[in-house]
Amino acid sequence: MMKSSAAGLPPAAAAALVVTEDNNIDAAAFEQLASTMPLISVCLDALDRTWREFQSISTGFIFRRLLNKKHPPLIDSTSSCFQSSNNNSGDSSMRDNQISQKTIVTADSVSSKPYMKKTLSDSYDHQQETFAPPRTYFKEDISLHCKPNDCWLVIKDKVYDVSMFAQQHPGGSVIYTHAGRDATDIFAGFHAPATWKLLQQFYIGDYMSVEPTAELLKDYRELRAVFMRARLFKSSKPYYTIKCLVNAALLAASITIICLTQSLPGVLLSAFILGVCWQQCGWLSHDFLHHQVFETRWLNTFVGYSIGNMVLGFSTSWWKNKHNLHHAAPNECDQTYKPIDEDIDTLPLLAWSKDILATVDSKIMCRVLQWQHIFFFPMLMFARFTWLLFSWLYCSRPHMPLRTKVLEKGTMLVHYIWFLGIAFWLLHPAMAMIWIFTSELVTGTLLGLVFVLNHNGKEVYNTSKDFVNAQVASTRDIQASMFNDWFTGGLNRQIEHHLFPTMPRHNLNKISSHVRVLCEKHGLIYEDVTIALGTYRVVEALAEVAAAAAAAATTTSSY
């Protein structure tokens, strides 16, 4: 049980095997209580409703919803699941024994009536004065509910119907990536302990699996519990204070240089420093929006908006929806090899695997892709321009709520006002344009290089994987050093970050040896290389696909 993984941790942490985040209601206790004192059950229900109504009008609650609300993506309600689930042949015999205890709810029945929040009294049979036993569901039952309008999740062997809530999910469309599947580890990795309590209103029954939990997942969960006991998910506030001050100093240095000199060398130097500042601010915004810094989540979101929207000019809503999806399904495609992870959805300019290339039936596109390894690095320079464009387009969608549009576009406009104002106030128009474009190109190159090192050139897959396998197979580490840790914002420990996304970056090096032991024990490839070797493997993967594109260009007919 991963005893070796706890080496080097405090004794109290090493002794901890399980951290209980799931504060589920003890159903047996309530059953006994209700059978003898049903009046208390009704009173508790009334108190619960009163408390929830009070919460719903809390100004703090409204403010948090304003900052976190996401509009649902435009997904066809009749579309198929992200991943098909293989029916387990062993389930059928067990289902025959328990068929009378379960009910399969269809998509039509879910959408034909309004959603009612489940409470304690919903399960109480006043005529029989007993609690109705929870329904039992099996793998093939859950797999039927994998569409945006019919979304069931399995979390810690309990089944939750989040069909109506999914459209209001603060994390965006990421919730659909595990529709009809087990979402235990991805839920635990992204949500605060208090969120477990909110699950109860969506509980519809228990999950019965004929297969035991994989040893890999057991060891991973045990390791996570050890890290929590060691308080490795707690951030160092002085560390992040220094990071913010250093970034502010970089911005001040960039502006000071063009105040002192308007020469071409001075303008170029100032633009380069500004590009470095923006790259480092990108890592800071990433940390805050992953809720790594503060225990209060709305405060993380507030700082993330301040840095991401006003300093960098990116839409936080756009980034969170895209990035959460990436974490849930890194390098994953659907059955037709259309990317689920938007980070590899780069056609017609780049194809990250031969399987993705096979979806291209245009001769012209294949002729472009055969040179992708050549123009890859020049393309990185323009990455920031595309992110700015996508941010603005995302917030211009007609179905986005007005208050979200005002918040997003208003804060992004602050970025353009101060950035363009400084450029044309302090510099001659020609030098201002040089300063603007140079800083944009430097930022795109520095950010893009780190992004591609993390995942590109790794496995691209379209089969269902468990949480740990999916993260490790698609992710690459860059060796730790003072420069690498600073340059990548701690994302050189990308495997650790994907397995424990809310852990502060300054603790990722502390757990890397334990994660390596976990991978070696279960035969997973833990790739930890230099920046040079990582870059080579990215280009090598691009070149292999480019060669296949060149061959396809001679045989594929054009539109």
Coordinates of C-alpha atoms in Angstrom, one line a residue:
M1 CA 0.0 0.0 0.0
M2 CA 2.7 2.5 -1.1
K3 CA 4.6 2.5 2.2
S4 CA 7.6 3.7 0.3
S5 CA 5.8 6.7 -1.0
A6 CA 5.5 8.2 2.4
A7 CA 9.2 8.3 2.9
G8 CA 10.5 11.7 3.9
L9 CA 7.1 13.0 5.1
P10 CA 6.3 14.0 8.7
P11 CA 5.4 10.9 10.8
A12 CA 1.9 12.1 11.3
A13 CA 1.5 12.4 7.5
A14 CA 3.1 9.1 6.8
A15 CA 0.7 7.4 9.2
A16 CA -2.3 8.8 7.5
L17 CA -3.8 6.4 5.0
V18 CA -7.1 8.0 4.2
V19 CA -8.5 11.5 4.3
T20 CA -12.2 11.6 4.3
E21 CA -13.5 14.3 2.1
D22 CA -16.9 12.8 1.5
N23 CA -19.1 14.1 4.3
N24 CA -22.1 12.0 3.1
I25 CA -25.1 11.7 5.4
D26 CA -25.0 8.4 7.4
A27 CA -28.1 6.8 5.8
A28 CA -28.3 4.0 8.4
A29 CA -28.4 6.5 11.3
F30 CA -31.1 8.6 9.7
E31 CA -33.1 5.4 8.8
Q32 CA -33.0 4.4 12.5
L33 CA -33.9 7.9 13.6
A34 CA -36.8 8.3 11.1
S35 CA -38.3 4.9 12.0
T36 CA -38.7 5.9 15.6
M37 CA -39.1 9.7 15.4
P38 CA -40.5 10.7 12.0
L39 CA -41.4 14.2 13.3
I40 CA -37.7 15.1 13.8
S41 CA -37.0 14.1 10.2
V42 CA -39.6 16.6 9.0
C43 CA -38.3 19.3 11.2
L44 CA -34.8 18.8 10.0
D45 CA -36.0 19.0 6.5
A46 CA -37.7 22.3 7.2
L47 CA -34.6 23.7 8.9
D48 CA -32.5 22.6 5.9
R49 CA -34.7 24.4 3.4
T50 CA -34.7 27.5 5.5
W51 CA -30.9 27.5 5.7
R52 CA -30.6 27.0 2.0
E53 CA -33.0 29.9 1.3
F54 CA -30.9 32.1 3.6
Q55 CA -27.8 31.1 1.7
S56 CA -29.4 31.9 -1.7
I57 CA -29.9 35.5 -0.8
S58 CA -26.5 36.0 0.8
T59 CA -24.5 38.8 -0.9
G60 CA -21.3 36.8 -0.7
F61 CA -23.1 33.9 -2.5
I62 CA -24.3 36.3 -5.2
F63 CA -20.8 37.7 -5.6
R64 CA -19.2 34.3 -5.9
R65 CA -21.8 33.2 -8.5
L66 CA -21.1 36.4 -10.5
L67 CA -17.5 35.6 -10.6
N68 CA -17.8 31.8 -11.3
K69 CA -20.9 31.4 -13.4
K70 CA -20.3 29.8 -16.8
H71 CA -22.8 29.6 -19.7
P72 CA -23.3 26.1 -21.0
P73 CA -21.7 25.2 -24.3
L74 CA -23.8 24.8 -27.3
I75 CA -23.8 21.0 -27.5
D76 CA -26.4 19.0 -29.4
S77 CA -28.5 17.2 -26.8
T78 CA -28.7 14.2 -29.1
S79 CA -24.9 13.9 -29.5
S80 CA -23.2 10.7 -28.4
C81 CA -21.1 10.3 -25.3
F82 CA -17.5 11.6 -25.3
Q83 CA -16.4 8.0 -24.7
S84 CA -18.2 4.8 -25.2
S85 CA -18.3 2.5 -22.2
N86 CA -17.6 -1.2 -22.6
N87 CA -20.3 -3.2 -21.0
N88 CA -19.0 -5.6 -18.4
S89 CA -20.2 -9.2 -19.2
G90 CA -20.0 -10.0 -15.5
D91 CA -22.6 -7.4 -14.7
S92 CA -25.6 -9.3 -16.2
S93 CA -25.7 -12.1 -13.6
M94 CA -25.5 -9.7 -10.7
R95 CA -28.2 -7.5 -12.3
D96 CA -30.6 -10.5 -12.5
N97 CA -30.3 -11.0 -8.8
Q98 CA -31.0 -7.4 -8.0
I99 CA -33.2 -6.3 -10.9
S100 CA -36.1 -5.6 -8.5
Q101 CA -34.1 -3.0 -6.6
K102 CA -33.1 -0.7 -9.5
T103 CA -34.8 1.5 -12.0
I104 CA -33.3 2.8 -15.2
V105 CA -34.1 6.4 -15.8
T106 CA -34.1 7.3 -19.5
A107 CA -33.1 10.6 -21.1
D108 CA -36.7 11.4 -22.0
S109 CA -37.9 10.9 -18.4
V110 CA -35.2 13.2 -17.1
S111 CA -36.0 16.0 -19.6
S112 CA -39.8 15.7 -19.5
K113 CA -40.2 17.0 -16.0
P114 CA -38.6 19.8 -14.0
Y115 CA -35.7 19.0 -11.7
M116 CA -36.6 18.7 -8.1
K117 CA -33.9 18.9 -5.5
K118 CA -33.8 15.8 -3.3
T119 CA -34.2 16.3 0.4
L120 CA -34.4 14.1 3.4
S121 CA -38.2 13.9 3.1
D122 CA -38.1 12.9 -0.5
S123 CA -36.9 9.4 0.5
Y124 CA -39.4 9.1 3.3
D125 CA -42.5 7.0 2.8
H126 CA -45.2 8.5 5.1
Q127 CA -47.6 5.7 4.5
Q128 CA -45.1 2.9 5.3
E129 CA -43.1 5.1 7.8
T130 CA -39.9 3.7 6.4
F131 CA -37.1 5.0 4.2
A132 CA -37.2 3.8 0.6
P133 CA -34.0 1.8 0.0
P134 CA -31.5 3.4 -2.4
R135 CA -31.6 2.1 -5.9
T136 CA -28.7 0.2 -7.2
Y137 CA -27.2 0.9 -10.6
F138 CA -24.6 -1.0 -12.7
K139 CA -22.0 0.0 -15.3
E140 CA -24.3 -0.4 -18.3
D141 CA -27.0 1.6 -16.5
I142 CA -24.7 4.6 -15.9
S143 CA -23.2 4.5 -19.4
L144 CA -26.7 5.2 -20.9
H145 CA -26.7 8.7 -19.2
C146 CA -23.8 10.3 -21.0
K147 CA -25.3 13.3 -22.8
P148 CA -25.5 17.0 -21.9
N149 CA -29.2 16.7 -21.2
D150 CA -28.9 13.4 -19.4
C151 CA -25.7 13.4 -17.3
W152 CA -25.0 10.9 -14.5
L153 CA -21.8 10.7 -12.6
V154 CA -20.3 8.0 -10.3
I155 CA -18.4 9.4 -7.3
K156 CA -17.2 7.1 -4.5
D157 CA -19.6 4.4 -5.6
K158 CA -22.6 6.7 -5.4
V159 CA -24.6 7.8 -8.4
Y160 CA -25.6 11.5 -9.0
D161 CA -27.9 12.9 -11.6
V162 CA -26.5 16.3 -12.5
S163 CA -28.4 16.6 -15.8
M164 CA -29.9 20.0 -14.9
F165 CA -27.1 21.3 -12.8
A166 CA -24.5 20.6 -15.5
Q167 CA -25.7 23.6 -17.5
Q168 CA -24.9 25.9 -14.5
H169 CA -21.6 24.1 -13.5
P170 CA -19.1 26.8 -12.5
G171 CA -16.3 24.8 -14.0
G172 CA -17.9 24.8 -17.5
S173 CA -18.3 21.9 -19.9
V174 CA -15.6 19.8 -18.2
I175 CA -18.5 18.0 -16.3
Y176 CA -19.6 16.3 -19.6
T177 CA -16.2 14.6 -20.1
H178 CA -17.1 12.1 -17.4
A179 CA -20.8 11.8 -18.1
G180 CA -21.8 8.1 -17.7
R181 CA -18.5 7.3 -16.1
D182 CA -16.7 7.3 -12.7
A183 CA -15.6 10.8 -11.8
T184 CA -14.3 10.2 -8.3
D185 CA -10.7 11.3 -8.8
I186 CA -11.3 14.2 -11.1
F187 CA -14.0 15.5 -8.7
A188 CA -11.6 15.1 -5.7
G189 CA -8.8 16.8 -7.5
F190 CA -10.7 20.0 -8.4
H191 CA -13.3 20.6 -5.7
A192 CA -13.1 22.0 -2.2
P193 CA -14.1 19.6 0.7
A194 CA -17.3 21.6 1.3
T195 CA -18.4 20.8 -2.3
W196 CA -18.9 17.1 -1.3
K197 CA -21.9 18.2 0.8
L198 CA -23.6 19.8 -2.2
L199 CA -23.6 16.4 -4.0
Q200 CA -26.3 15.1 -1.7
Q201 CA -29.0 17.0 -3.5
F202 CA -28.2 15.1 -6.7
Y203 CA -27.9 11.6 -5.2
I204 CA -30.1 9.0 -6.8
G205 CA -28.6 5.7 -5.8
D206 CA -25.6 3.4 -5.3
Y207 CA -23.2 2.1 -7.8
M208 CA -22.5 -1.7 -7.9
S209 CA -19.3 -2.7 -9.6
V210 CA -18.4 -6.3 -10.3
E211 CA -14.7 -5.4 -10.6
P212 CA -12.6 -4.3 -7.6
T213 CA -11.0 -0.9 -7.6
A214 CA -7.7 -1.0 -9.4
E215 CA -4.6 -1.1 -7.2
L216 CA -3.2 1.9 -9.0
L217 CA -6.2 4.1 -8.0
K218 CA -6.1 2.8 -4.4
D219 CA -2.4 3.7 -4.2
Y220 CA -3.0 7.1 -5.8
R221 CA -5.8 7.9 -3.4
E222 CA -3.7 6.8 -0.4
L223 CA -0.8 9.0 -1.6
R224 CA -3.1 12.0 -1.9
A225 CA -4.3 11.4 1.6
V226 CA -0.7 11.3 2.9
F227 CA 0.0 14.6 1.1
M228 CA -3.1 16.2 2.6
R229 CA -2.0 15.1 6.1
A230 CA 1.3 16.7 5.4
R231 CA -0.4 19.9 4.6
L232 CA 1.2 20.0 1.1
F233 CA -2.0 21.5 -0.3
K234 CA -1.5 24.6 1.8
S235 CA 0.3 27.5 0.1
S236 CA 3.1 29.7 1.4
K237 CA 1.7 33.2 1.4
P238 CA 5.1 34.8 1.6
Y239 CA 6.1 32.8 -1.5
Y240 CA 3.2 34.2 -3.6
T241 CA 3.7 37.7 -2.2
I242 CA 7.3 37.7 -3.5
K243 CA 6.1 36.3 -6.9
C244 CA 3.6 39.2 -7.2
L245 CA 6.2 41.8 -6.2
V246 CA 8.8 40.5 -8.6
N247 CA 6.3 40.6 -11.5
A248 CA 5.3 44.2 -10.5
A249 CA 9.0 45.1 -10.5
L250 CA 9.4 43.6 -14.0
L251 CA 6.5 45.7 -15.3
A252 CA 7.9 48.8 -13.6
A253 CA 11.3 48.2 -15.1
S254 CA 9.9 47.8 -18.6
I255 CA 8.0 51.1 -18.3
T256 CA 11.0 52.9 -16.7
I257 CA 13.2 52.0 -19.6
I258 CA 11.0 53.6 -22.3
C259 CA 10.6 56.6 -20.0
L260 CA 14.3 57.1 -20.0
T261 CA 15.1 56.3 -23.6
Q262 CA 13.1 56.0 -26.9
S263 CA 16.0 54.4 -28.8
L264 CA 15.4 51.2 -30.7
P265 CA 17.6 49.1 -28.3
G266 CA 15.8 50.5 -25.3
V267 CA 12.4 49.9 -26.8
L268 CA 13.3 46.3 -27.7
L269 CA 14.8 45.6 -24.2
S270 CA 11.6 47.1 -22.6
A271 CA 9.4 44.9 -24.8
F272 CA 11.4 41.8 -23.9
I273 CA 11.1 42.5 -20.2
L274 CA 7.4 43.1 -20.6
G275 CA 7.0 39.7 -22.4
V276 CA 8.8 38.0 -19.5
C277 CA 6.5 39.8 -17.0
W278 CA 3.4 38.6 -18.9
Q279 CA 4.7 35.1 -19.1
Q280 CA 5.2 35.0 -15.3
C281 CA 1.9 36.7 -14.7
G282 CA 0.4 33.9 -16.8
W283 CA 1.8 31.3 -14.3
L284 CA 0.5 33.4 -11.4
S285 CA -3.0 33.6 -12.8
H286 CA -2.9 29.9 -13.4
D287 CA -2.1 29.2 -9.8
F288 CA -4.9 31.5 -8.5
L289 CA -7.5 30.1 -10.8
H290 CA -6.5 26.5 -9.7
H291 CA -7.3 27.7 -6.2
Q292 CA -3.8 26.9 -5.0
V293 CA -3.1 30.1 -3.1
F294 CA -6.1 31.1 -0.8
E295 CA -8.4 28.8 1.1
T296 CA -11.2 31.2 0.1
R297 CA -12.1 30.3 -3.5
W298 CA -13.8 33.6 -4.5
L299 CA -10.6 35.4 -3.5
N300 CA -8.6 33.2 -5.8
T301 CA -11.0 33.9 -8.6
F302 CA -10.9 37.7 -7.9
V303 CA -7.1 37.8 -8.1
G304 CA -7.2 35.5 -11.1
Y305 CA -9.5 37.9 -12.9
S306 CA -7.3 40.9 -11.9
I307 CA -4.2 39.3 -13.4
G308 CA -5.7 37.3 -16.2
N309 CA -8.1 39.9 -17.6
M310 CA -6.6 43.2 -16.7
V311 CA -2.9 42.5 -16.8
L312 CA -2.8 39.9 -19.6
G313 CA -5.9 40.7 -21.5
F314 CA -7.3 37.1 -21.6
S315 CA -10.8 36.1 -20.7
T316 CA -10.8 34.1 -17.5
S317 CA -14.1 32.4 -18.4
W318 CA -12.6 31.3 -21.8
W319 CA -9.4 30.0 -20.1
K320 CA -11.1 28.2 -17.3
N321 CA -13.5 26.3 -19.6
K322 CA -10.7 25.4 -21.9
H323 CA -8.2 24.5 -19.2
N324 CA -10.5 22.5 -17.1
L325 CA -11.5 20.4 -20.1
H326 CA -7.8 19.9 -20.8
H327 CA -7.2 18.6 -17.2
A328 CA -10.1 16.2 -17.4
A329 CA -9.2 14.8 -20.8
P330 CA -5.6 15.5 -21.6
N331 CA -4.7 14.6 -25.3
E332 CA -8.0 12.7 -25.5
C333 CA -10.1 12.3 -28.6
D334 CA -13.6 10.9 -29.2
Q335 CA -14.1 7.7 -31.2
T336 CA -13.6 9.4 -34.5
Y337 CA -10.4 11.1 -33.3
K338 CA -11.9 14.5 -33.0
P339 CA -10.0 16.1 -30.1
I340 CA -11.9 16.5 -26.9
D341 CA -8.9 18.4 -25.4
E342 CA -8.9 21.7 -27.2
D343 CA -5.1 22.0 -26.7
I344 CA -4.6 19.5 -29.5
D345 CA -7.4 20.7 -31.6
T346 CA -5.1 22.6 -33.9
L347 CA -6.1 21.5 -37.4
P348 CA -5.6 22.7 -40.2
L349 CA -2.2 24.0 -39.1
L350 CA -1.0 21.2 -36.8
A351 CA -1.8 17.5 -36.4
W352 CA -0.5 15.9 -33.2
S353 CA -0.9 12.2 -34.2
K354 CA -1.4 10.1 -37.3
D355 CA -4.8 9.2 -36.1
I356 CA -5.8 12.8 -36.1
L357 CA -4.2 13.2 -39.5
A358 CA -6.3 10.4 -40.8
T359 CA -9.4 12.5 -40.2
V360 CA -8.1 15.0 -42.9
D361 CA -9.4 14.2 -46.4
S362 CA -8.2 17.4 -48.1
K363 CA -5.1 17.1 -50.3
I364 CA -4.4 20.8 -49.8
M365 CA -4.5 20.5 -46.1
C366 CA -2.1 17.5 -46.1
R367 CA 0.3 19.5 -48.2
V368 CA 0.3 22.2 -45.5
L369 CA 0.8 19.7 -42.7
Q370 CA 3.8 18.1 -44.3
W371 CA 5.8 21.2 -43.3
Q372 CA 4.3 21.5 -39.8
H373 CA 7.6 20.7 -38.0
I374 CA 9.3 23.5 -40.0
F375 CA 7.0 26.4 -39.3
F376 CA 6.0 25.2 -35.8
F377 CA 8.3 27.6 -33.8
P378 CA 7.5 30.6 -35.9
M379 CA 3.8 29.9 -35.2
L380 CA 4.5 30.0 -31.5
M381 CA 5.4 33.6 -31.8
F382 CA 1.8 34.4 -32.8
A383 CA 0.2 32.3 -30.1
R384 CA -0.7 35.3 -27.9
F385 CA -2.5 37.1 -30.7
T386 CA -4.7 34.0 -31.2
W387 CA -5.4 33.8 -27.4
L388 CA -6.5 37.4 -27.3
L389 CA -8.7 36.9 -30.3
F390 CA -10.3 33.7 -29.0
S391 CA -10.9 35.4 -25.6
W392 CA -12.8 38.2 -27.2
L393 CA -14.8 35.9 -29.5
Y394 CA -15.7 33.7 -26.6
C395 CA -17.1 36.7 -24.7
S396 CA -19.0 37.9 -27.8
R397 CA -21.2 34.8 -28.1
P398 CA -24.9 35.9 -28.2
H399 CA -26.0 33.3 -25.6
M400 CA -23.5 34.4 -22.9
P401 CA -25.3 36.2 -20.0
L402 CA -25.1 39.9 -20.1
R403 CA -23.5 40.3 -16.7
T404 CA -20.7 37.8 -17.7
K405 CA -20.1 39.8 -20.9
V406 CA -19.9 43.0 -19.0
L407 CA -17.5 41.5 -16.4
E408 CA -15.2 39.8 -19.0
K409 CA -15.1 42.5 -21.6
G410 CA -14.9 45.3 -19.1
T411 CA -11.9 43.9 -17.4
M412 CA -10.2 43.0 -20.7
L413 CA -10.7 46.6 -21.9
V414 CA -8.8 47.8 -18.8
H415 CA -5.8 45.8 -20.2
Y416 CA -6.0 47.5 -23.6
I417 CA -6.4 50.9 -22.1
W418 CA -3.3 50.8 -19.9
F419 CA -1.2 48.9 -22.4
L420 CA -2.0 51.0 -25.5
G421 CA -2.1 54.2 -23.4
I422 CA 1.5 53.7 -22.1
A423 CA 2.7 52.8 -25.6
F424 CA 1.4 55.9 -27.5
W425 CA 1.8 58.3 -24.5
L426 CA 5.5 57.6 -23.9
L427 CA 6.6 56.6 -27.4
H428 CA 6.6 57.9 -31.0
P429 CA 3.9 56.0 -33.0
A430 CA 6.4 54.0 -34.9
M431 CA 8.3 53.0 -31.8
A432 CA 5.0 52.3 -30.0
M433 CA 4.1 49.8 -32.7
I434 CA 7.5 48.1 -32.3
W435 CA 7.1 47.9 -28.6
I436 CA 3.6 46.5 -28.8
F437 CA 4.3 43.8 -31.4
T438 CA 7.7 42.8 -29.9
S439 CA 6.2 42.3 -26.4
E440 CA 3.3 40.2 -27.9
L441 CA 5.7 38.0 -29.9
V442 CA 8.0 37.4 -26.9
T443 CA 5.1 36.5 -24.7
G444 CA 3.6 34.1 -27.2
T445 CA 7.0 32.3 -27.7
L446 CA 7.7 32.0 -23.9
L447 CA 4.3 30.8 -23.0
G448 CA 3.9 28.5 -26.0
L449 CA 7.2 26.8 -25.6
V450 CA 6.3 25.7 -22.0
F451 CA 2.8 24.5 -23.1
V452 CA 4.0 22.3 -25.9
L453 CA 6.7 20.7 -23.7
N454 CA 4.1 19.5 -21.2
H455 CA 2.0 17.3 -23.5
N456 CA 2.7 17.5 -27.2
G457 CA 4.5 14.5 -28.6
K458 CA 2.9 12.3 -25.9
E459 CA 0.2 9.7 -26.4
V460 CA -3.0 10.8 -28.1
Y461 CA -5.8 8.3 -27.4
N462 CA -9.5 7.7 -27.9
T463 CA -10.1 4.9 -25.4
S464 CA -11.4 5.3 -21.9
K465 CA -8.6 5.5 -19.3
D466 CA -8.7 5.8 -15.6
F467 CA -7.7 9.1 -14.1
V468 CA -4.1 8.3 -13.2
N469 CA -3.3 6.5 -16.5
A470 CA -4.8 9.3 -18.5
Q471 CA -2.7 12.0 -16.8
V472 CA 0.6 10.2 -16.8
A473 CA 0.4 8.8 -20.3
S474 CA -0.2 12.2 -21.8
T475 CA 2.2 14.3 -19.7
R476 CA 5.9 15.0 -19.6
D477 CA 8.0 16.5 -16.8
I478 CA 11.0 18.8 -17.3
Q479 CA 13.8 18.3 -14.8
A480 CA 13.9 20.6 -11.8
S481 CA 16.4 23.4 -11.5
M482 CA 16.3 26.9 -10.3
F483 CA 15.9 28.3 -13.8
N484 CA 13.4 25.6 -15.0
D485 CA 11.2 26.1 -12.0
W486 CA 11.1 29.8 -12.5
F487 CA 10.8 29.8 -16.3
T488 CA 8.0 27.3 -16.4
G489 CA 6.2 28.6 -13.3
G490 CA 6.4 25.2 -11.7
L491 CA 4.7 23.6 -14.6
N492 CA 7.9 21.6 -15.3
R493 CA 6.4 19.2 -12.7
Q494 CA 3.4 18.8 -15.0
I495 CA 2.7 15.1 -14.1
E496 CA 2.5 16.1 -10.4
H497 CA 0.3 19.1 -11.3
H498 CA -2.1 17.1 -13.3
L499 CA -2.4 14.5 -10.5
F500 CA -2.8 17.1 -7.8
P501 CA -4.0 20.3 -9.6
T502 CA -4.8 22.3 -6.4
M503 CA -1.4 21.7 -4.9
P504 CA 0.8 24.9 -4.8
R505 CA 3.6 24.9 -7.3
H506 CA 6.3 25.3 -4.5
N507 CA 5.4 21.8 -3.2
L508 CA 5.4 19.9 -6.4
N509 CA 9.2 19.1 -6.3
K510 CA 8.6 17.7 -2.8
I511 CA 6.3 15.0 -4.1
S512 CA 8.0 14.1 -7.4
S513 CA 9.9 11.2 -6.0
H514 CA 6.8 9.7 -4.5
V515 CA 4.9 10.1 -7.8
R516 CA 7.8 8.4 -9.6
V517 CA 7.6 5.4 -7.2
L518 CA 3.9 5.2 -7.8
C519 CA 4.5 5.1 -11.6
E520 CA 7.3 2.6 -11.4
K521 CA 5.3 0.3 -9.2
H522 CA 2.4 0.1 -11.7
G523 CA 4.5 0.1 -14.9
L524 CA 3.7 3.7 -16.0
I525 CA 6.3 5.7 -17.9
Y526 CA 7.4 8.7 -15.8
E527 CA 9.1 11.0 -18.4
D528 CA 11.4 13.5 -16.8
V529 CA 13.8 15.1 -19.3
T530 CA 15.7 18.3 -20.0
I531 CA 14.2 21.2 -21.9
A532 CA 16.3 20.4 -24.9
L533 CA 15.3 16.7 -25.0
G534 CA 11.7 17.6 -24.5
T535 CA 11.8 20.1 -27.4
Y536 CA 13.4 17.5 -29.6
R537 CA 10.7 14.9 -28.8
V538 CA 8.0 17.5 -29.7
V539 CA 9.6 18.3 -33.1
E540 CA 10.2 14.6 -33.7
A541 CA 6.5 13.8 -33.2
L542 CA 5.6 16.6 -35.5
A543 CA 8.0 15.4 -38.2
E544 CA 6.6 11.8 -38.0
V545 CA 3.1 13.1 -38.7
A546 CA 4.4 15.5 -41.3
A547 CA 6.0 12.6 -43.2
A548 CA 2.6 10.8 -43.1
A549 CA 0.9 13.9 -44.4
A550 CA 3.4 14.1 -47.3
A551 CA 2.5 10.6 -48.2
A552 CA -1.2 11.2 -47.9
A553 CA -0.9 14.4 -50.1
T554 CA -0.2 12.2 -53.1
T555 CA -3.1 9.8 -52.5
T556 CA -5.9 11.9 -50.9
S557 CA -8.3 13.5 -53.2
S558 CA -9.2 17.2 -52.6
Y559 CA -12.7 18.5 -51.9

